[in-house]
Amino acid sequence: MTNPVHVDAPAGVPFIDITREFDAPVSRVFAAHADPALVARWMGPDGLSTDISEWDFVSGGRWAFAQTEPSGETYGFRGTFHTVRPDELAIQTFEFLGFPDVVSVETLRFVDLGDGRTRLEVHAVYPSLEARDGMVASGMEHGLTQGYAKLDDLVAD
Amino acid sequence: MQGDEDERLDRAFLALADPVRRGIVARLSRGPATVNELAEPHAISLQAVSRHIQVLEQAGLVTRTRDAQRRPVHLAPEALERLTAWIDRYRLVHERRFRSLDGLLAEDPTQEDPR
């Protein structure tokens, strides 16, 4: 039994909205975003090593990480944490260095649903529609094996 | 047009939202299989597996041949191909990522290194 992820890329506006619930209290979901040791354990695609060089999860902090394919190819990502309020909110910029100078602004809301459950709401704003579609596509290319193997990954419990 | 496409994608994702059905699709990605073969790894009844296959069929993700003896189930690769539009890949990436996060959150907090 898993919680579904809702991803919406509405037509005509350069936004992406992601909503996902977790069977864990808001403090733990927030901690999983705040602590780089924990982030490294879930952020990266399977089979890629994620190397977090900076992760200062406070207002005005910086973050940077790189993912390396088994082939040795490396992809870098970086940004800043503009506003961070514990167990509530994080506003950050996001740049995929394979698509330089295209920076999105991501607002993450950590919503306490009570009963030890949490809803994560992510709203990402891109500089243009083309940037949204192109950057996400190129950012998603790597780390995903072609064909149906990706569905195999989803089967892992 | 856009609405149809959305509806079709939603059906496919709904079909793939179930771990047993994803298991079936993953198994079929390695070649056609009978209902019995598909049921084997799962601790559920043949009937339940048949129902899962029906859902996948209705979503256009699998087809069944009219081979009277075996009626093997085949993956419909073109349907899955359509799921590789960027937004779908994006969704799959997040799905996988959040499942990893679920696993981490399910751990006993006392096991984690104190910060």
Short mmCIF file of C-alpha atoms in Angstrom, two decimals, chain A:
data_model
loop_
_atom_site.label_atom_id
_atom_site.label_comp_id
_atom_site.label_asym_id
_atom_site.label_seq_id
_atom_site.Cartn_x
_atom_site.Cartn_y
_atom_site.Cartn_z
CA MET A 1 0.00 0.00 0.00
CA THR A 2 1.55 3.26 -1.07
CA ASN A 3 0.45 6.87 -1.34
CA PRO A 4 0.01 8.06 -4.92
CA VAL A 5 2.06 10.93 -6.24
CA HIS A 6 0.12 13.60 -8.14
CA VAL A 7 2.07 15.51 -10.75
CA ASP A 8 0.36 18.26 -12.68
CA ALA A 9 1.98 20.30 -15.44
CA PRO A 10 -0.93 22.57 -16.42
CA ALA A 11 -1.18 23.67 -20.06
CA GLY A 12 -0.11 27.19 -20.90
CA VAL A 13 1.64 28.11 -17.63
CA PRO A 14 5.25 27.25 -16.72
CA PHE A 15 4.35 25.51 -13.47
CA ILE A 16 4.62 22.01 -12.11
CA ASP A 17 2.70 20.91 -9.04
CA ILE A 18 3.55 17.77 -7.13
CA THR A 19 1.53 16.48 -4.18
CA ARG A 20 2.35 13.43 -2.10
CA GLU A 21 1.22 12.22 1.34
CA PHE A 22 3.43 10.36 3.79
CA ASP A 23 2.56 8.09 6.68
CA ALA A 24 4.98 9.94 8.94
CA PRO A 25 4.80 13.05 11.11
CA VAL A 26 5.72 16.38 9.58
CA SER A 27 8.90 16.67 11.67
CA ARG A 28 10.31 13.50 10.11
CA VAL A 29 9.38 14.43 6.55
CA PHE A 30 11.00 17.81 7.12
CA ALA A 31 14.11 16.20 8.66
CA ALA A 32 14.40 13.93 5.61
CA HIS A 33 14.73 17.12 3.54
CA ALA A 34 16.93 18.99 6.00
CA ASP A 35 19.63 16.43 6.79
CA PRO A 36 21.96 15.81 3.82
CA ALA A 37 22.76 12.30 5.05
CA LEU A 38 19.06 11.46 4.81
CA VAL A 39 18.52 13.38 1.56
CA ALA A 40 21.27 11.36 -0.10
CA ARG A 41 19.38 8.18 0.72
CA TRP A 42 16.22 8.98 -1.22
CA MET A 43 16.90 11.82 -3.65
CA GLY A 44 18.99 10.11 -6.27
CA PRO A 45 17.85 7.61 -8.86
CA ASP A 46 18.72 3.98 -8.15
CA GLY A 47 22.12 2.94 -9.38
CA LEU A 48 23.53 6.46 -9.31
CA SER A 49 25.74 7.73 -6.56
CA THR A 50 24.58 11.07 -5.19
CA ASP A 51 27.34 13.26 -3.84
CA ILE A 52 26.04 16.22 -1.85
CA SER A 53 28.77 18.84 -1.56
CA GLU A 54 26.64 21.51 0.12
CA TRP A 55 23.29 21.33 1.89
CA ASP A 56 22.63 24.20 4.26
CA PHE A 57 18.89 23.89 4.80
CA VAL A 58 18.30 27.32 6.35
CA SER A 59 17.08 30.64 4.95
CA GLY A 60 19.87 31.94 2.69
CA GLY A 61 21.66 28.58 2.64
CA ARG A 62 23.15 26.89 -0.43
CA TRP A 63 22.87 23.41 -1.86
CA ALA A 64 24.74 21.49 -4.54
CA PHE A 65 24.90 17.85 -5.48
CA ALA A 66 26.18 15.72 -8.32
CA GLN A 67 25.01 12.38 -9.58
CA THR A 68 27.39 10.01 -11.30
CA GLU A 69 26.26 7.29 -13.69
CA PRO A 70 27.97 3.92 -13.68
CA SER A 71 29.40 5.08 -17.03
CA GLY A 72 31.21 7.87 -15.19
CA GLU A 73 29.00 10.63 -16.60
CA THR A 74 28.26 13.24 -13.94
CA TYR A 75 25.28 15.59 -13.66
CA GLY A 76 25.35 18.57 -11.37
CA PHE A 77 22.53 20.46 -9.67
CA ARG A 78 22.69 23.52 -7.47
CA GLY A 79 20.62 26.26 -5.91
CA THR A 80 19.91 28.26 -2.81
CA PHE A 81 17.44 27.88 0.01
CA HIS A 82 15.70 31.23 0.02
CA THR A 83 13.36 30.69 2.95
CA VAL A 84 13.24 27.73 5.32
CA ARG A 85 10.80 27.42 8.22
CA PRO A 86 11.04 24.16 10.16
CA ASP A 87 8.20 21.68 9.67
CA GLU A 88 6.37 24.13 7.44
CA LEU A 89 8.02 25.65 4.38
CA ALA A 90 11.06 25.69 2.10
CA ILE A 91 11.48 27.99 -0.90
CA GLN A 92 14.49 27.10 -3.02
CA THR A 93 15.96 27.71 -6.44
CA PHE A 94 16.89 24.74 -8.60
CA GLU A 95 19.32 24.58 -11.52
CA PHE A 96 20.34 21.55 -13.56
CA LEU A 97 23.84 22.36 -14.78
CA GLY A 98 23.16 20.41 -17.97
CA PHE A 99 20.68 23.20 -18.74
CA PRO A 100 22.58 26.22 -17.43
CA ASP A 101 20.97 29.57 -16.63
CA VAL A 102 17.50 28.07 -16.46
CA VAL A 103 16.55 28.35 -12.81
CA SER A 104 13.26 27.30 -11.31
CA VAL A 105 11.82 28.44 -8.01
CA GLU A 106 10.35 25.63 -5.93
CA THR A 107 8.04 26.14 -2.98
CA LEU A 108 7.72 23.10 -0.72
CA ARG A 109 4.95 23.10 1.85
CA PHE A 110 5.00 20.52 4.63
CA VAL A 111 1.38 20.15 5.71
CA ASP A 112 0.62 18.43 9.02
CA LEU A 113 -2.43 16.24 8.39
CA GLY A 114 -2.62 15.09 12.02
CA ASP A 115 -2.54 11.41 13.02
CA GLY A 116 1.17 11.35 12.29
CA ARG A 117 0.62 12.01 8.58
CA THR A 118 2.01 14.68 6.29
CA ARG A 119 1.28 16.13 2.87
CA LEU A 120 4.15 17.53 0.83
CA GLU A 121 3.06 20.13 -1.73
CA VAL A 122 5.65 21.27 -4.28
CA HIS A 123 4.98 24.16 -6.65
CA ALA A 124 7.76 24.79 -9.19
CA VAL A 125 7.85 27.88 -11.41
CA TYR A 126 10.05 27.89 -14.53
CA PRO A 127 11.19 30.91 -16.57
CA SER A 128 9.14 29.77 -19.59
CA LEU A 129 7.01 26.92 -20.87
CA GLU A 130 9.88 25.76 -23.08
CA ALA A 131 12.20 25.81 -20.09
CA ARG A 132 9.76 23.75 -18.08
CA ASP A 133 9.28 21.11 -20.71
CA GLY A 134 12.88 21.03 -21.93
CA MET A 135 14.63 21.18 -18.62
CA VAL A 136 12.46 18.61 -16.95
CA ALA A 137 12.81 16.30 -19.93
CA SER A 138 16.59 16.59 -20.02
CA GLY A 139 16.84 16.41 -16.25
CA MET A 140 14.79 13.26 -16.25
CA GLU A 141 16.65 11.54 -19.07
CA HIS A 142 19.62 10.55 -17.03
CA GLY A 143 19.46 7.96 -14.35
CA LEU A 144 16.44 6.40 -15.96
CA THR A 145 17.23 3.28 -17.85
CA GLN A 146 15.54 3.14 -21.21
CA GLY A 147 12.58 0.93 -21.94
CA TYR A 148 10.68 -0.90 -19.26
CA ALA A 149 13.47 -1.35 -16.78
CA LYS A 150 12.21 1.75 -14.97
CA LEU A 151 9.01 -0.08 -14.19
CA ASP A 152 11.07 -2.81 -12.63
CA ASP A 153 12.45 -0.26 -10.23
CA LEU A 154 8.97 0.64 -9.20
CA VAL A 155 8.23 -2.93 -8.27
CA ALA A 156 10.88 -2.99 -5.61
CA ASP A 157 9.09 -2.77 -2.31
#
